[in-house]
Amino acid sequence: MDENLKKMISDAGQEHLLCYIDELSAEEKRVFIEQLAAVDWQQIPQLAADYVLKRPEISIPADLTPAQFFPLTPADSATAELYAAADAKGAELLRAGKVCCLTVAGGQGTRLGFDGPKGTYPIGPVTDRSLFAYFAGAIARASEKYGKTVCWYIMTSPINRAATEAFFKEKNYFGLPQESVFFFTQGTMPAFGTDGKLLLSSKGTLALSPDGHGGTLLALRKSGALDKMIADGCEYISYFQVDNPLVPVVSPRFIGLHALENSEMSAIMLSKTNSKEKLGNFCVSNGRTMIIEYSDLPDELAEKRNADGTLAFVAGSPAIHVLSRKFVEKLTSGGTLRLPWHRADKKIACLNENGELFTPSEPNGVKLESFIFDALPLAEKVMILEGDRAEVFAPTKNATGVDSAESCREMLTARNARQLKLAGVDIPYTADGKVDAVIEIDPAKVLDDEDAAALVERTGLKKVEPGERIVL
Ligand code: UTP
């Protein structure tokens, strides 16, 4: 092993990682050394000191104010005109092929407890179609509707890349042109034990974890995705998470407003249902937009009210963005980008002191992640648009309960029911106002209300029966 590397590891106080190296085969040793060489050893002691051995202190700026946003429904005629112009601009950009989709799918989905990439999770309320199939269908329909192929960039982690690609192959790319789907892999960070020592997942493997969705920006550059966007003339990136099948994969109004407002990074906001709702809060300090996590917003700010009784810090983030490609180019121009790290205490399977693999039942280590929303303060201009929760946000974080697969399926049915009702179909409801049926609409057929009306017209559907399970 190279003496230089050995010294860097030892200077970083991590020489314990090498204690089994002589037990490895030549090939195992080669792979391990390659892994070790990829670590930035100089920053490890600082990271351990700042994030692991002590809890990073969150400093809330004294001048923090709520961020301004464009409301869901225009309050005056000038805003109504702006929205109409944005709708037209967004559609024009889509027709010109200047918009792509980006799904971040590199997470580990530990809360869902599903074995496999989260995007392969069966979420369709009737057919079990996967999360990826939802996005693929919607992207296919958007491409058809605007007459230009919308390219789809999918970020995986090194851990789930192969399984994700295999799923797409098995599904024949859901009928999308294969060259319009671009997979890229995010970076990783070594995991720490609570004593600041890095963990091994085998005698010749570091315990690595994906570096957070903030890793998207640099990964876009390193993977050649940005180059492809430049070559394709794509200027706007419609960003969403793999666990939200309700998201409009491209929203003409959102994209159009982003462009008309010369925004570098835009965001959808949802009005929080209560002061403690677990959504990041859109705030402004020193003229810069930022997100303060729900757990970090001091109570007196979280509870602060406007004169009309509404929450002052009302804007919560569902992690739906539009980014200008040029902004991503600018941020990553030197081939590096340092976003702040966030600490997560996790259960990390690793070797114990006897060199045996153990799976802890309690958090035993620290993972460091960066977050995409930390790019907001780096943007010269940020545009925030209010979204309708029932139309845009059904996160699948847990297996049951709040933000679960169960609640997501209900919301998909509810949205489909609303679209059908709007098109004149008779929908059954229970006494407590829930849809008394399970309805699944093929996203490749219906992108918006206009498509839903056309579908109803084509099929001649008049009524959904109570208790029916229907696929359209
Ligand atoms: P979450 O924060 O919900 O994390 O990710 P997760 O890993 O999927 O789930 P848990 O916390 O382990 O239960 C939000 C979105 O960001 C992506 C996820 O795939 C999801 O779309 N993500 C997260 C990445 O792409 N990479 C990461 O390193 C982390």
Coordinates of C-alpha atoms in Angstrom, one line a residue, residues 118-457:
K118 CA -37.6 3.1 -3.6
G119 CA -38.6 3.9 -7.2
T120 CA -39.4 0.3 -7.8
Y121 CA -42.0 0.3 -4.9
P122 CA -45.5 -0.7 -6.0
I123 CA -47.7 2.4 -5.3
G124 CA -50.5 2.2 -7.9
P125 CA -53.7 1.9 -5.8
V126 CA -55.2 -0.9 -8.0
T127 CA -52.4 -2.1 -10.3
D128 CA -49.4 -1.8 -8.1
R129 CA -47.6 0.2 -10.8
S130 CA -44.3 1.4 -9.4
L131 CA -43.2 4.9 -8.5
F132 CA -40.9 5.0 -11.5
A133 CA -43.8 3.9 -13.7
Y134 CA -45.8 6.9 -12.5
F135 CA -43.1 9.4 -13.5
A136 CA -42.3 7.6 -16.7
G137 CA -46.0 7.6 -17.8
A138 CA -46.3 11.3 -17.0
I139 CA -43.1 12.2 -18.8
A140 CA -44.3 10.2 -21.8
R141 CA -47.5 12.1 -21.9
A142 CA -45.8 15.4 -21.4
S143 CA -43.5 14.6 -24.4
E144 CA -46.5 13.7 -26.5
K145 CA -48.5 16.7 -25.4
Y146 CA -45.8 19.3 -26.1
G147 CA -44.4 17.5 -29.2
K148 CA -40.8 17.3 -27.8
T149 CA -39.1 14.5 -25.9
V150 CA -38.7 15.5 -22.3
C151 CA -35.4 13.9 -21.1
W152 CA -35.3 12.3 -17.7
Y153 CA -32.3 12.4 -15.5
I154 CA -32.4 9.9 -12.6
M155 CA -29.9 10.1 -9.8
T156 CA -29.1 6.9 -8.0
S157 CA -26.5 6.0 -5.4
P158 CA -23.6 3.5 -6.0
I159 CA -25.6 1.2 -3.9
N160 CA -28.8 1.1 -5.9
R161 CA -27.6 2.1 -9.4
A162 CA -27.4 -1.5 -10.8
A163 CA -30.8 -2.5 -9.4
T164 CA -32.4 0.7 -10.7
E165 CA -31.1 0.2 -14.2
A166 CA -32.0 -3.5 -14.2
F167 CA -35.6 -2.5 -13.3
F168 CA -35.8 -0.1 -16.2
K169 CA -34.4 -2.7 -18.6
E170 CA -36.9 -5.3 -17.3
K171 CA -39.7 -2.8 -17.9
N172 CA -38.3 -1.8 -21.3
Y173 CA -37.9 1.7 -20.1
F174 CA -41.7 2.0 -19.7
G175 CA -41.8 2.7 -23.5
L176 CA -39.7 5.8 -23.2
P177 CA -36.9 6.2 -25.8
Q178 CA -33.9 4.7 -24.0
E179 CA -31.6 7.6 -25.0
S180 CA -33.9 10.0 -23.2
V181 CA -33.3 8.3 -19.8
F182 CA -29.9 9.3 -18.3
F183 CA -28.8 7.6 -15.0
F184 CA -26.1 9.2 -13.0
T185 CA -24.6 8.3 -9.6
Q186 CA -24.2 10.5 -6.6
G187 CA -21.2 10.6 -4.3
T188 CA -20.8 8.9 -1.0
M189 CA -19.5 9.9 2.4
P190 CA -17.9 7.5 4.9
A191 CA -20.0 6.9 8.0
F192 CA -18.6 7.7 11.5
G193 CA -19.0 5.9 14.8
T194 CA -20.0 8.2 17.6
D195 CA -16.3 8.3 18.7
G196 CA -15.4 9.9 15.4
K197 CA -13.8 6.8 14.0
L198 CA -14.9 5.7 10.5
L199 CA -16.8 2.4 10.3
L200 CA -16.0 -0.7 8.3
S201 CA -18.8 -2.7 6.7
S202 CA -16.3 -5.6 6.1
K203 CA -12.6 -6.1 6.6
G204 CA -11.9 -4.5 3.3
T205 CA -14.8 -2.1 2.8
L206 CA -15.6 1.3 4.4
A207 CA -19.2 1.8 5.5
L208 CA -20.2 4.4 2.9
S209 CA -23.6 6.2 2.5
P210 CA -25.0 8.4 -0.2
D211 CA -24.0 12.1 0.4
G212 CA -27.5 13.4 0.4
H213 CA -29.7 15.0 -2.3
G214 CA -27.3 18.0 -2.2
G215 CA -24.9 15.7 -3.9
T216 CA -27.1 16.1 -7.0
L217 CA -25.5 19.3 -8.2
L218 CA -21.9 18.1 -8.3
A219 CA -23.0 14.7 -9.6
L220 CA -24.8 16.4 -12.5
R221 CA -21.4 17.9 -13.5
K222 CA -19.2 14.9 -12.9
S223 CA -21.5 12.4 -14.7
G224 CA -21.7 14.4 -17.9
A225 CA -25.4 15.1 -17.4
L226 CA -24.8 18.9 -17.6
D227 CA -22.9 18.4 -20.8
K228 CA -25.8 16.4 -22.2
M229 CA -28.2 19.1 -21.2
I230 CA -26.0 21.7 -23.0
A231 CA -25.7 19.6 -26.1
D232 CA -29.5 19.1 -26.1
G233 CA -30.3 22.8 -25.5
C234 CA -32.0 22.0 -22.3
E235 CA -32.1 25.1 -20.0
Y236 CA -34.5 24.2 -17.1
I237 CA -34.5 21.3 -14.8
S238 CA -37.7 20.2 -13.2
Y239 CA -36.6 18.5 -9.9
F240 CA -38.6 16.1 -7.8
Q241 CA -38.2 13.3 -5.3
V242 CA -38.7 9.6 -6.1
D243 CA -41.3 9.2 -3.3
N244 CA -43.9 11.6 -4.5
P245 CA -46.0 10.2 -7.4
L246 CA -48.5 13.0 -7.2
V247 CA -45.9 15.6 -8.4
P248 CA -46.6 17.3 -11.7
V249 CA -43.4 16.2 -13.5
V250 CA -43.5 19.4 -15.5
S251 CA -45.7 22.3 -14.5
P252 CA -45.9 24.9 -17.2
R253 CA -46.9 27.7 -14.8
F254 CA -44.0 26.9 -12.4
I255 CA -41.5 26.6 -15.2
G256 CA -42.9 29.7 -16.9
L257 CA -42.8 31.9 -13.8
H258 CA -39.3 30.7 -13.0
A259 CA -38.2 31.9 -16.5
L260 CA -40.2 35.2 -16.5
E261 CA -38.9 36.1 -13.0
N262 CA -35.3 35.3 -14.1
S263 CA -35.0 33.0 -11.1
E264 CA -32.0 30.7 -10.7
M265 CA -33.6 28.3 -8.4
S266 CA -37.4 28.1 -7.7
A267 CA -39.5 26.2 -5.2
I268 CA -43.0 25.1 -4.7
M269 CA -44.3 26.0 -1.2
L270 CA -47.3 24.5 0.7
S271 CA -49.1 26.4 3.4
K272 CA -48.3 24.5 6.6
T273 CA -51.3 22.9 8.3
N274 CA -49.9 23.7 11.7
S275 CA -46.9 25.4 13.3
K276 CA -45.1 22.1 13.9
E277 CA -45.7 20.4 10.6
K278 CA -42.5 18.5 9.5
L279 CA -41.7 20.6 6.5
G280 CA -38.7 22.9 6.0
N281 CA -39.6 26.6 6.3
F282 CA -38.9 29.1 3.6
C283 CA -37.2 32.1 5.2
V284 CA -35.1 35.1 4.2
S285 CA -32.0 36.5 5.9
N286 CA -29.8 39.3 4.5
G287 CA -31.7 39.2 1.3
R288 CA -31.1 35.5 0.7
T289 CA -33.7 32.8 0.7
M290 CA -33.0 29.7 2.8
I291 CA -34.8 26.8 4.4
I292 CA -34.8 26.3 8.1
E293 CA -35.7 22.8 9.1
Y294 CA -38.8 22.4 11.1
S295 CA -36.8 21.1 14.0
D296 CA -34.5 24.1 14.0
L297 CA -37.1 26.9 13.8
P298 CA -37.4 28.4 17.3
D299 CA -40.9 28.0 18.8
E300 CA -41.5 31.8 19.0
L301 CA -41.0 32.0 15.2
A302 CA -42.9 28.8 14.4
E303 CA -45.9 30.1 16.4
K304 CA -45.7 33.7 15.2
R305 CA -49.0 34.9 13.7
N306 CA -50.0 37.6 11.2
A307 CA -52.7 40.1 12.1
D308 CA -55.3 37.8 10.5
G309 CA -54.2 34.8 12.7
T310 CA -52.4 32.9 9.9
L311 CA -48.9 31.6 10.6
A312 CA -46.2 34.1 9.8
F313 CA -43.8 31.3 8.7
V314 CA -46.4 29.5 6.7
A315 CA -44.4 28.4 3.7
G316 CA -43.3 24.7 3.9
S317 CA -41.2 22.9 1.4
P318 CA -42.3 19.7 -0.4
A319 CA -38.9 19.6 -2.2
I320 CA -40.2 20.5 -5.7
H321 CA -37.9 22.8 -7.6
V322 CA -36.9 24.2 -10.9
L323 CA -33.3 24.9 -11.4
S324 CA -31.7 26.8 -14.3
R325 CA -29.0 24.7 -15.9
K326 CA -26.8 27.7 -15.9
F327 CA -27.1 28.0 -12.2
V328 CA -25.9 24.5 -11.7
E329 CA -23.0 25.1 -14.1
K330 CA -22.1 28.2 -12.1
L331 CA -22.2 26.5 -8.8
T332 CA -20.1 23.5 -9.9
S333 CA -17.8 25.4 -12.3
G334 CA -14.5 24.5 -10.4
G335 CA -15.5 20.9 -10.2
T336 CA -16.2 21.3 -6.5
L337 CA -19.1 22.5 -4.4
R338 CA -19.2 22.7 -0.6
L339 CA -22.7 22.7 0.7
P340 CA -23.1 22.5 4.5
W341 CA -23.2 19.1 6.0
H342 CA -26.2 17.9 8.1
R343 CA -25.8 15.2 10.7
A344 CA -28.1 12.2 10.9
D345 CA -27.8 9.6 13.7
K346 CA -28.4 6.2 12.1
K347 CA -28.3 2.5 12.7
I348 CA -25.2 1.5 10.6
A349 CA -24.3 -2.2 10.1
C350 CA -20.5 -2.4 10.7
L351 CA -17.7 -4.5 12.1
N352 CA -17.5 -4.7 15.9
E353 CA -14.2 -4.8 17.9
N354 CA -13.9 -8.5 17.2
G355 CA -14.1 -7.9 13.4
E356 CA -17.6 -9.4 13.2
L357 CA -20.5 -7.8 11.4
F358 CA -23.2 -6.6 13.6
T359 CA -26.5 -4.8 12.9
P360 CA -27.4 -2.4 15.7
S361 CA -30.9 -1.9 17.0
E362 CA -30.2 1.6 18.1
P363 CA -28.4 4.4 16.2
N364 CA -24.6 3.7 16.6
G365 CA -23.2 6.1 14.1
V366 CA -23.4 9.3 12.2
K367 CA -24.0 9.9 8.5
L368 CA -23.3 13.3 6.9
E369 CA -25.5 14.5 4.1
S370 CA -25.9 17.7 2.1
F371 CA -29.3 19.0 1.1
I372 CA -30.3 20.5 -2.3
F373 CA -32.2 23.4 -0.6
D374 CA -28.8 24.7 0.7
A375 CA -28.3 25.9 -2.8
L376 CA -31.2 28.4 -2.4
P377 CA -29.1 31.1 -0.6
L378 CA -26.5 30.8 -3.4
A379 CA -29.0 31.9 -6.0
E380 CA -29.2 35.6 -7.0
K381 CA -32.9 35.2 -7.5
V382 CA -35.3 32.7 -6.1
M383 CA -39.0 32.4 -7.0
I384 CA -41.5 30.6 -4.7
L385 CA -44.9 29.6 -5.9
E386 CA -47.7 28.2 -3.7
G387 CA -48.8 24.7 -4.7
D388 CA -52.1 22.9 -4.0
R389 CA -51.2 20.1 -1.6
A390 CA -53.9 17.7 -2.9
E391 CA -52.5 18.1 -6.4
V392 CA -48.7 18.0 -5.8
F393 CA -47.6 16.3 -2.7
A394 CA -48.1 12.7 -1.5
P395 CA -44.8 11.6 0.0
T396 CA -44.2 7.9 0.6
K397 CA -41.8 7.9 3.6
N398 CA -43.3 5.2 5.8
A399 CA -45.1 1.9 5.3
T400 CA -48.2 3.0 7.3
G401 CA -49.6 6.1 9.0
V402 CA -48.6 9.7 8.2
D403 CA -46.7 10.2 4.9
S404 CA -47.0 6.5 4.1
A405 CA -47.7 4.3 1.1
E406 CA -51.2 4.0 2.5
S407 CA -51.9 7.8 2.6
C408 CA -50.2 8.2 -0.8
R409 CA -52.5 5.7 -2.5
E410 CA -55.5 7.5 -0.9
M411 CA -54.3 10.8 -2.2
L412 CA -53.8 9.4 -5.7
T413 CA -57.4 8.1 -5.7
A414 CA -58.7 11.4 -4.3
R415 CA -56.9 13.4 -7.1
N416 CA -58.1 11.0 -9.8
A417 CA -61.7 11.3 -8.4
R418 CA -61.5 15.1 -8.4
Q419 CA -60.4 15.0 -12.1
L420 CA -63.2 12.7 -13.1
K421 CA -65.8 14.6 -11.1
L422 CA -64.7 17.8 -12.8
A423 CA -65.2 16.0 -16.1
G424 CA -68.8 15.2 -15.0
V425 CA -68.4 11.6 -13.6
D426 CA -70.5 10.7 -10.6
I427 CA -68.2 9.8 -7.8
P428 CA -69.3 7.9 -4.6
Y429 CA -68.2 9.4 -1.2
T430 CA -68.4 8.0 2.3
A431 CA -70.1 9.9 5.1
D432 CA -66.8 11.4 6.1
G433 CA -66.1 12.7 2.6
K434 CA -63.6 10.1 1.4
V435 CA -63.9 8.6 -2.0
D436 CA -65.7 5.3 -1.7
A437 CA -63.8 3.6 -4.4
V438 CA -60.2 3.0 -5.5
I439 CA -59.4 4.8 -8.7
E440 CA -56.2 4.6 -10.7
I441 CA -55.7 6.6 -13.9
D442 CA -52.8 5.7 -16.2
P443 CA -50.4 8.7 -16.0
A444 CA -49.5 8.1 -19.6
K445 CA -53.0 9.1 -20.5
V446 CA -53.7 11.9 -18.1
L447 CA -51.3 14.7 -17.3
D448 CA -53.8 17.3 -16.3
D449 CA -57.5 18.1 -16.0
E450 CA -57.8 18.7 -19.8
D451 CA -56.5 15.1 -20.4
A452 CA -58.9 13.8 -17.8
A453 CA -61.9 15.4 -19.6
A454 CA -60.7 13.9 -22.9
L455 CA -60.4 10.5 -21.3
V456 CA -63.9 10.7 -19.9
E457 CA -65.2 11.7 -23.3

